[in-house]
Coordinates of C-alpha atoms in Angstrom, one line a residue:
M1 CA -3.7 -3.7 -7.2
A2 CA -4.7 -6.6 -9.5
P3 CA -3.5 -7.5 -12.1
V4 CA -0.1 -6.6 -10.7
F5 CA -0.7 -8.2 -7.3
M6 CA -3.2 -11.1 -7.1
P7 CA -4.7 -12.8 -4.1
G8 CA -2.1 -15.3 -2.8
D9 CA 0.9 -13.3 -4.0
H10 CA 3.6 -12.8 -1.4
V11 CA 5.5 -9.5 -1.0
L12 CA 8.5 -8.4 0.9
T13 CA 8.2 -5.1 2.6
F14 CA 10.6 -2.7 4.4
N15 CA 9.1 -0.7 7.2
W16 CA 12.2 1.4 7.7
A17 CA 12.2 2.6 4.1
R18 CA 10.9 6.1 3.4
V19 CA 7.8 6.1 1.3
S20 CA 7.1 8.6 -1.5
K21 CA 4.6 9.2 -4.3
G22 CA 4.5 6.3 -6.7
D23 CA 5.5 3.6 -4.1
V24 CA 3.4 0.5 -3.5
I25 CA 2.7 0.1 0.2
V26 CA 1.0 -2.4 2.5
F27 CA -1.2 -0.9 5.2
K28 CA -3.7 -2.0 7.8
S29 CA -7.3 -0.8 7.9
D30 CA -10.2 -2.3 9.9
G31 CA -8.0 -5.4 10.9
K32 CA -7.1 -6.2 7.2
K33 CA -4.0 -5.6 5.2
Y34 CA -4.2 -3.9 1.8
I35 CA -1.7 -3.2 -1.0
K36 CA -2.2 0.1 -2.8
G37 CA -0.2 2.7 -4.7
L38 CA 0.7 5.9 -2.9
T39 CA -0.5 8.9 -4.8
K40 CA 0.0 11.8 -2.5
I41 CA 1.5 12.7 0.9
K42 CA 0.1 15.7 2.8
G43 CA 1.3 15.9 6.4
N44 CA 0.2 12.8 8.3
L45 CA -2.3 11.8 5.5
I46 CA -1.5 9.5 2.7
A47 CA -3.7 9.3 -0.5
V48 CA -3.8 5.7 -1.9
S49 CA -5.2 4.2 -5.0
G50 CA -5.5 0.7 -6.6
D51 CA -4.7 -0.2 -10.2
N52 CA -8.0 -1.9 -10.9
V53 CA -10.9 0.4 -10.1
A54 CA -13.5 -2.3 -10.7
R55 CA -11.9 -4.8 -8.2
S56 CA -10.1 -2.5 -5.8
A57 CA -11.4 -1.7 -2.3
K58 CA -12.4 2.0 -2.2
M59 CA -10.1 4.0 0.1
D60 CA -9.1 7.6 -0.3
T61 CA -6.7 8.4 2.5
I62 CA -5.0 6.7 5.4
E63 CA -2.7 7.9 8.2
K64 CA 1.1 7.3 8.1
N65 CA 0.8 5.1 11.2
Q66 CA -1.3 2.6 9.3
I67 CA 1.6 1.8 6.9
V68 CA 3.1 -1.7 7.4
G69 CA 5.8 -1.2 4.9
K70 CA 7.0 -0.3 1.4
V71 CA 6.7 -3.2 -1.1
I72 CA 10.2 -4.0 -2.5
F73 CA 9.7 -7.5 -4.0
K74 CA 6.9 -9.8 -5.1
Y75 CA 7.2 -13.6 -5.2

């Protein structure tokens, strides 16, 4: 999500907030945490995308249970 979110930035997330298209979320995959924009919800699958295609880790879909929380604040 660089340049909006850079390595070392801190974010506050809510894990009880309902996520929807356009939200920025933190999720776990392969033991790492990622920040991506939510682009589509279809059942239990979530389509995610980064802002910077050149620097962003390539991921197409994740499952809802991988979501750590919805980003509500960056500091």
